Amino acid sequence: MSNRSEPSVAGRIDVGSIRTAGVYVALYGTAFLFVVPYLWMLSTSVKPRDQLFSQVPHWIPSTITFEWYRQVLAGSIIETWMLNTILIATATTVIVLVFDSLIAFSLTRLDWPGKNVVLTVIVASFMVPAYVNIVPLYTLVADLGLLSSYWGVVLPLTAGPLGVFLLVQFFRDFPDEIEEAARLDGFSSLQIYLRILLPLMKSPLTALALFTFVTTWNQFLWPLLVLQSEGSYTLAIGLVTLTSTNVFQPGLTMAATLIASLPLFVVFLLLQDYLIDAVQIQGTTG
Amino acid sequence: MSIATRITGRFQRLKGVTSGYAERESLEGVLFALPYLVVFSLFLLYPLLKGLYMSFFDWNAIYPSESEFIGFGNYARMLSDPLFWTSVKNTVYFVVLTVPTLVVLALFLALGVNRNVKGKKALRAVFFSPYILTVSVVTLIWLEIYGAQYGLLNYYLGLIVANPPDLLNSELFAMPAIALTTIWWTLGFNFVILFSARQSIPGRLYEAAKIDGAGSWNTLRDITLPQMKPALLFVTVVQFIASFQVFGQVFIMTGGGPGNSTETIVMYLYDIAFQSHEFGYAATVGYFLFVVLVGVSLVNYLVIGRNDE
């Protein structure tokens, strides 16, 4: 009462702390909503049969059962699918890393006629959306006799321009002095690429590898079109067929989705920063 | 290539006329580029041209050589095809539902996490993590949530309204339900890009604003948003391109129904190509998609390009 400025100071603190509280409520509230689907998946996957079909949702089952996991794993086809997916994603990633780094090296460090045209065409091909080519690509893969072959899935996925574009940005900044010094020491282009450039470019290469692996792992339509026997399916398409034959088996479905998403979650938890870097790099170069 | 390398390259060439250095470098350059150029030409460029070619034919899926040239027949058919226009309308609706939400919500979350909140890293992980999931996993989880009988959402909706609708079997709610699933799944990408854009705004701009006595609203309007403009444009355009091609969620969750209320352009393309085997017509729809999305990309390049000046 004696100091007239006091209420306004208190008011300012209040506004500040109310705002901070608001930010916390909004952020953690949204985060909670984001986690709900995971919690429901987990809860459903360990729920006994009678509680799955209840009008009132049981968040915490009275007894925890691993029956659904046992059933999914006993079928063992899901392991085959996981193996197929690992195989396809690994092959794609390796090819992308090798092919993209070779051409990015060539485009930035070597001089040859027509290379600017080539780079322009590759960059322009960014504008080709994923689904535009699907019909002609399908006929091409069929003509090549690659339907129901893993190569039919993998090779078209390695043709994307993103990796080339990303690596060109990084290789361009590679200091000329190092290259000159290596040439004076009698290094060939291949040696410079293998022994100097690749080791120094470890982090963009890792980011590209992770990004390629995750996006290939998650491919849906293309493997669905190419792979035609159940034994050759990837996880993404296998899961959908699995559940369409198991109508009203929520426990089984959720156990299967949890098992299917586990490998990528492990990758995510271990390499979170790299993966987020990869997305950021894509965002800042794209 | 930098000027330095070009000059040394020229010098090397002058010096190495006898050793044929330039020829060797050209040969090497082509050899290094070749593996990628082969897959790129075969699996990207060639299908793009072949798609255009196919769009002028009544394509015979089994005996391609018996395909009949029909000029712009497929294009005329597309423009007068009511189901095509339904799919365009539904796609635009999906874009309207998802793009603004995904950009604005991601922006709010990015700005919120940027403040000095506790658990920054955990929040970032929570918002980003659904992005790494397969579309099948995402949709199967949400099918459990949307289930009419034992679904999670309908139970809670039932506490508020008397008879909650079977969301995915309702022409009114099926598309918003797919949009909500998509928002959960893909928000993380936008969030990460906007968060990193916010982080790279130099702190001195905010210090200067503080000294000038700018309030938080003015700071947001005059510093944060203008500085983030390229990232916001990028995210909006990438999101538009992605939403315009929505497929997996629709395919698994509703198959285009009920009625044709969730039939989108790519869903329609899939149906005519792989259910009716009308490859020529499907290639035409593919080219329509191509023209729209190239148009969006070009406008984007022009806008961002002007912004960079």
mmCIF file of N, CA, C and O in Angstrom, chain B residues 78-136:
data_model
loop_
_atom_site.group_PDB
_atom_site.id
_atom_site.type_symbol
_atom_site.label_atom_id
_atom_site.label_comp_id
_atom_site.label_asym_id
_atom_site.label_seq_id
_atom_site.Cartn_x
_atom_site.Cartn_y
_atom_site.Cartn_z
ATOM 1 N N MET B 78 -10.552 -38.358 -68.359
ATOM 2 C CA MET B 78 -10.271 -37.946 -66.986
ATOM 3 C C MET B 78 -11.094 -36.713 -66.616
ATOM 4 O O MET B 78 -11.713 -36.663 -65.556
ATOM 5 N N LEU B 79 -11.103 -35.735 -67.534
ATOM 6 C CA LEU B 79 -11.769 -34.474 -67.215
ATOM 7 C C LEU B 79 -13.283 -34.625 -67.106
ATOM 8 O O LEU B 79 -13.940 -33.814 -66.468
ATOM 9 N N SER B 80 -13.823 -35.681 -67.731
ATOM 10 C CA SER B 80 -15.278 -35.850 -67.645
ATOM 11 C C SER B 80 -15.645 -37.012 -66.711
ATOM 12 O O SER B 80 -16.786 -37.468 -66.708
ATOM 13 N N ASP B 81 -14.669 -37.466 -65.936
ATOM 14 C CA ASP B 81 -14.902 -38.611 -65.053
ATOM 15 C C ASP B 81 -15.310 -38.116 -63.661
ATOM 16 O O ASP B 81 -14.508 -37.533 -62.949
ATOM 17 N N PRO B 82 -16.584 -38.334 -63.267
ATOM 18 C CA PRO B 82 -17.031 -37.800 -61.970
ATOM 19 C C PRO B 82 -16.212 -38.354 -60.790
ATOM 20 O O PRO B 82 -15.938 -37.624 -59.837
ATOM 21 N N LEU B 83 -15.808 -39.642 -60.869
ATOM 22 C CA LEU B 83 -15.064 -40.217 -59.759
ATOM 23 C C LEU B 83 -13.677 -39.567 -59.616
ATOM 24 O O LEU B 83 -13.168 -39.380 -58.510
ATOM 25 N N PHE B 84 -13.094 -39.185 -60.769
ATOM 26 C CA PHE B 84 -11.824 -38.458 -60.718
ATOM 27 C C PHE B 84 -12.007 -37.154 -59.965
ATOM 28 O O PHE B 84 -11.223 -36.813 -59.066
ATOM 29 N N TRP B 85 -13.074 -36.420 -60.300
ATOM 30 C CA TRP B 85 -13.294 -35.127 -59.638
ATOM 31 C C TRP B 85 -13.623 -35.303 -58.166
ATOM 32 O O TRP B 85 -13.224 -34.480 -57.334
ATOM 33 N N THR B 86 -14.319 -36.402 -57.848
ATOM 34 C CA THR B 86 -14.552 -36.696 -56.430
ATOM 35 C C THR B 86 -13.227 -36.891 -55.709
ATOM 36 O O THR B 86 -13.014 -36.376 -54.604
ATOM 37 N N SER B 87 -12.312 -37.628 -56.366
ATOM 38 C CA SER B 87 -11.022 -37.888 -55.725
ATOM 39 C C SER B 87 -10.218 -36.594 -55.576
ATOM 40 O O SER B 87 -9.525 -36.404 -54.579
ATOM 41 N N VAL B 88 -10.336 -35.702 -56.552
ATOM 42 C CA VAL B 88 -9.644 -34.409 -56.441
ATOM 43 C C VAL B 88 -10.222 -33.617 -55.268
ATOM 44 O O VAL B 88 -9.493 -33.075 -54.428
ATOM 45 N N LYS B 89 -11.540 -33.596 -55.191
ATOM 46 C CA LYS B 89 -12.215 -32.849 -54.133
ATOM 47 C C LYS B 89 -11.814 -33.411 -52.763
ATOM 48 O O LYS B 89 -11.470 -32.663 -51.846
ATOM 49 N N ASN B 90 -11.852 -34.749 -52.637
ATOM 50 C CA ASN B 90 -11.480 -35.368 -51.356
ATOM 51 C C ASN B 90 -10.028 -35.078 -50.995
ATOM 52 O O ASN B 90 -9.691 -34.867 -49.827
ATOM 53 N N THR B 91 -9.160 -35.099 -52.024
ATOM 54 C CA THR B 91 -7.744 -34.835 -51.767
ATOM 55 C C THR B 91 -7.550 -33.411 -51.270
ATOM 56 O O THR B 91 -6.816 -33.178 -50.296
ATOM 57 N N VAL B 92 -8.235 -32.472 -51.923
ATOM 58 C CA VAL B 92 -8.134 -31.076 -51.501
ATOM 59 C C VAL B 92 -8.644 -30.932 -50.064
ATOM 60 O O VAL B 92 -8.039 -30.242 -49.237
ATOM 61 N N TYR B 93 -9.736 -31.635 -49.753
ATOM 62 C CA TYR B 93 -10.273 -31.600 -48.395
ATOM 63 C C TYR B 93 -9.232 -32.119 -47.393
ATOM 64 O O TYR B 93 -8.991 -31.508 -46.345
ATOM 65 N N PHE B 94 -8.592 -33.227 -47.743
ATOM 66 C CA PHE B 94 -7.559 -33.788 -46.862
ATOM 67 C C PHE B 94 -6.401 -32.801 -46.692
ATOM 68 O O PHE B 94 -5.881 -32.615 -45.586
ATOM 69 N N VAL B 95 -6.009 -32.153 -47.791
ATOM 70 C CA VAL B 95 -4.932 -31.154 -47.725
ATOM 71 C C VAL B 95 -5.332 -30.008 -46.789
ATOM 72 O O VAL B 95 -4.546 -29.578 -45.938
ATOM 73 N N VAL B 96 -6.581 -29.554 -46.926
ATOM 74 C CA VAL B 96 -7.061 -28.447 -46.084
ATOM 75 C C VAL B 96 -7.078 -28.863 -44.607
ATOM 76 O O VAL B 96 -6.739 -28.083 -43.719
ATOM 77 N N LEU B 97 -7.459 -30.106 -44.351
ATOM 78 C CA LEU B 97 -7.498 -30.575 -42.964
ATOM 79 C C LEU B 97 -6.106 -30.721 -42.365
ATOM 80 O O LEU B 97 -5.896 -30.454 -41.182
ATOM 81 N N THR B 98 -5.152 -31.180 -43.168
ATOM 82 C CA THR B 98 -3.861 -31.553 -42.582
ATOM 83 C C THR B 98 -2.802 -30.452 -42.670
ATOM 84 O O THR B 98 -2.096 -30.224 -41.686
ATOM 85 N N VAL B 99 -2.670 -29.794 -43.823
ATOM 86 C CA VAL B 99 -1.515 -28.905 -43.999
ATOM 87 C C VAL B 99 -1.487 -27.743 -42.983
ATOM 88 O O VAL B 99 -0.492 -27.603 -42.265
ATOM 89 N N PRO B 100 -2.565 -26.951 -42.871
ATOM 90 C CA PRO B 100 -2.487 -25.850 -41.892
ATOM 91 C C PRO B 100 -2.265 -26.354 -40.467
ATOM 92 O O PRO B 100 -1.437 -25.811 -39.735
ATOM 93 N N THR B 101 -2.979 -27.429 -40.092
ATOM 94 C CA THR B 101 -2.826 -27.968 -38.744
ATOM 95 C C THR B 101 -1.392 -28.412 -38.503
ATOM 96 O O THR B 101 -0.798 -28.104 -37.459
ATOM 97 N N LEU B 102 -0.844 -29.156 -39.466
ATOM 98 C CA LEU B 102 0.501 -29.702 -39.278
ATOM 99 C C LEU B 102 1.556 -28.605 -39.233
ATOM 100 O O LEU B 102 2.579 -28.761 -38.565
ATOM 101 N N VAL B 103 1.330 -27.506 -39.936
ATOM 102 C CA VAL B 103 2.316 -26.423 -39.915
ATOM 103 C C VAL B 103 2.170 -25.593 -38.628
ATOM 104 O O VAL B 103 3.135 -25.366 -37.907
ATOM 105 N N VAL B 104 0.927 -25.204 -38.322
ATOM 106 C CA VAL B 104 0.709 -24.325 -37.169
ATOM 107 C C VAL B 104 1.009 -25.048 -35.853
ATOM 108 O O VAL B 104 1.723 -24.530 -34.985
ATOM 109 N N LEU B 105 0.500 -26.269 -35.711
ATOM 110 C CA LEU B 105 0.743 -27.014 -34.480
ATOM 111 C C LEU B 105 2.240 -27.282 -34.291
ATOM 112 O O LEU B 105 2.780 -27.113 -33.193
ATOM 113 N N ALA B 106 2.900 -27.670 -35.377
ATOM 114 C CA ALA B 106 4.342 -27.922 -35.287
ATOM 115 C C ALA B 106 5.081 -26.644 -34.903
ATOM 116 O O ALA B 106 6.031 -26.669 -34.106
ATOM 117 N N LEU B 107 4.628 -25.510 -35.435
ATOM 118 C CA LEU B 107 5.262 -24.228 -35.095
ATOM 119 C C LEU B 107 5.074 -23.916 -33.617
ATOM 120 O O LEU B 107 6.042 -23.566 -32.920
ATOM 121 N N PHE B 108 3.855 -24.074 -33.105
ATOM 122 C CA PHE B 108 3.602 -23.810 -31.686
ATOM 123 C C PHE B 108 4.461 -24.702 -30.805
ATOM 124 O O PHE B 108 5.096 -24.234 -29.846
ATOM 125 N N LEU B 109 4.500 -25.988 -31.133
ATOM 126 C CA LEU B 109 5.280 -26.910 -30.314
ATOM 127 C C LEU B 109 6.767 -26.569 -30.397
ATOM 128 O O LEU B 109 7.486 -26.597 -29.391
ATOM 129 N N ALA B 110 7.226 -26.211 -31.596
ATOM 130 C CA ALA B 110 8.644 -25.879 -31.755
ATOM 131 C C ALA B 110 8.998 -24.637 -30.936
ATOM 132 O O ALA B 110 10.035 -24.604 -30.255
ATOM 133 N N LEU B 111 8.142 -23.637 -30.963
ATOM 134 C CA LEU B 111 8.420 -22.424 -30.193
ATOM 135 C C LEU B 111 8.317 -22.705 -28.696
ATOM 136 O O LEU B 111 9.098 -22.186 -27.898
ATOM 137 N N GLY B 112 7.366 -23.557 -28.313
ATOM 138 C CA GLY B 112 7.211 -23.916 -26.897
ATOM 139 C C GLY B 112 8.425 -24.653 -26.370
ATOM 140 O O GLY B 112 8.977 -24.307 -25.319
ATOM 141 N N VAL B 113 8.869 -25.672 -27.099
ATOM 142 C CA VAL B 113 10.012 -26.465 -26.650
ATOM 143 C C VAL B 113 11.277 -25.607 -26.647
ATOM 144 O O VAL B 113 12.186 -25.820 -25.854
ATOM 145 N N ASN B 114 11.299 -24.582 -27.519
ATOM 146 C CA ASN B 114 12.468 -23.718 -27.573
ATOM 147 C C ASN B 114 12.635 -22.887 -26.298
ATOM 148 O O ASN B 114 13.738 -22.500 -25.952
ATOM 149 N N ARG B 115 11.515 -22.590 -25.615
ATOM 150 C CA ARG B 115 11.637 -21.887 -24.339
ATOM 151 C C ARG B 115 12.373 -22.796 -23.365
ATOM 152 O O ARG B 115 12.539 -23.976 -23.612
ATOM 153 N N ASN B 116 12.793 -22.239 -22.269
ATOM 154 C CA ASN B 116 13.589 -23.074 -21.368
ATOM 155 C C ASN B 116 12.725 -24.018 -20.542
ATOM 156 O O ASN B 116 12.622 -23.888 -19.335
ATOM 157 N N VAL B 117 12.079 -24.956 -21.222
ATOM 158 C CA VAL B 117 11.249 -25.912 -20.488
ATOM 159 C C VAL B 117 12.079 -27.100 -20.050
ATOM 160 O O VAL B 117 13.107 -27.418 -20.648
ATOM 161 N N LYS B 118 11.620 -27.735 -19.003
ATOM 162 C CA LYS B 118 12.286 -28.959 -18.535
ATOM 163 C C LYS B 118 11.891 -30.117 -19.444
ATOM 164 O O LYS B 118 10.776 -30.156 -19.945
ATOM 165 N N GLY B 119 12.818 -31.041 -19.650
ATOM 166 C CA GLY B 119 12.505 -32.232 -20.429
ATOM 167 C C GLY B 119 12.435 -31.971 -21.923
ATOM 168 O O GLY B 119 11.704 -32.639 -22.643
ATOM 169 N N LYS B 120 13.209 -30.976 -22.397
ATOM 170 C CA LYS B 120 13.266 -30.642 -23.818
ATOM 171 C C LYS B 120 13.465 -31.864 -24.711
ATOM 172 O O LYS B 120 12.771 -32.083 -25.677
ATOM 173 N N LYS B 121 14.484 -32.654 -24.320
ATOM 174 C CA LYS B 121 14.869 -33.773 -25.171
ATOM 175 C C LYS B 121 13.776 -34.848 -25.218
ATOM 176 O O LYS B 121 13.491 -35.413 -26.268
ATOM 177 N N ALA B 122 13.141 -35.065 -24.055
ATOM 178 C CA ALA B 122 12.057 -36.060 -24.004
ATOM 179 C C ALA B 122 10.882 -35.595 -24.849
ATOM 180 O O ALA B 122 10.298 -36.377 -25.601
ATOM 181 N N LEU B 123 10.557 -34.316 -24.753
ATOM 182 C CA LEU B 123 9.450 -33.772 -25.554
ATOM 183 C C LEU B 123 9.742 -33.923 -27.037
ATOM 184 O O LEU B 123 8.897 -34.342 -27.819
ATOM 185 N N ARG B 124 10.986 -33.590 -27.416
ATOM 186 C CA ARG B 124 11.368 -33.711 -28.818
ATOM 187 C C ARG B 124 11.200 -35.155 -29.284
ATOM 188 O O ARG B 124 10.670 -35.415 -30.365
ATOM 189 N N ALA B 125 11.614 -36.097 -28.441
ATOM 190 C CA ALA B 125 11.510 -37.518 -28.802
ATOM 191 C C ALA B 125 10.049 -37.935 -28.949
ATOM 192 O O ALA B 125 9.692 -38.655 -29.875
ATOM 193 N N VAL B 126 9.194 -37.457 -28.040
ATOM 194 C CA VAL B 126 7.777 -37.834 -28.092
ATOM 195 C C VAL B 126 7.136 -37.305 -29.377
ATOM 196 O O VAL B 126 6.430 -38.030 -30.075
ATOM 197 N N PHE B 127 7.391 -36.043 -29.700
ATOM 198 C CA PHE B 127 6.760 -35.469 -30.890
ATOM 199 C C PHE B 127 7.314 -36.070 -32.177
ATOM 200 O O PHE B 127 6.613 -36.176 -33.170
ATOM 201 N N PHE B 128 8.586 -36.452 -32.165
ATOM 202 C CA PHE B 128 9.202 -36.952 -33.396
ATOM 203 C C PHE B 128 8.946 -38.441 -33.624
ATOM 204 O O PHE B 128 8.836 -38.880 -34.767
ATOM 205 N N SER B 129 8.841 -39.215 -32.536
ATOM 206 C CA SER B 129 8.899 -40.678 -32.670
ATOM 207 C C SER B 129 7.855 -41.305 -33.610
ATOM 208 O O SER B 129 8.201 -42.259 -34.314
ATOM 209 N N PRO B 130 6.608 -40.834 -33.674
ATOM 210 C CA PRO B 130 5.681 -41.525 -34.585
ATOM 211 C C PRO B 130 6.140 -41.487 -36.044
ATOM 212 O O PRO B 130 5.796 -42.360 -36.834
ATOM 213 N N TYR B 131 6.952 -40.484 -36.371
ATOM 214 C CA TYR B 131 7.425 -40.323 -37.747
ATOM 215 C C TYR B 131 8.220 -41.531 -38.231
ATOM 216 O O TYR B 131 8.259 -41.806 -39.422
ATOM 217 N N ILE B 132 8.870 -42.255 -37.306
ATOM 218 C CA ILE B 132 9.682 -43.405 -37.748
ATOM 219 C C ILE B 132 8.835 -44.664 -37.942
ATOM 220 O O ILE B 132 9.358 -45.698 -38.344
ATOM 221 N N LEU B 133 7.537 -44.617 -37.653
ATOM 222 C CA LEU B 133 6.718 -45.821 -37.762
ATOM 223 C C LEU B 133 6.221 -46.046 -39.190
ATOM 224 O O LEU B 133 6.023 -45.106 -39.952
ATOM 225 N N THR B 134 6.037 -47.317 -39.511
ATOM 226 C CA THR B 134 5.445 -47.708 -40.787
ATOM 227 C C THR B 134 3.973 -47.321 -40.829
ATOM 228 O O THR B 134 3.290 -47.377 -39.810
ATOM 229 N N VAL B 135 3.491 -46.995 -41.993
ATOM 230 C CA VAL B 135 2.085 -46.629 -42.133
ATOM 231 C C VAL B 135 1.177 -47.754 -41.622
ATOM 232 O O VAL B 135 0.135 -47.498 -41.022
ATOM 233 N N SER B 136 1.584 -49.003 -41.800
ATOM 234 C CA SER B 136 0.742 -50.111 -41.323
ATOM 235 C C SER B 136 0.618 -50.095 -39.804
ATOM 236 O O SER B 136 -0.461 -50.295 -39.263
#
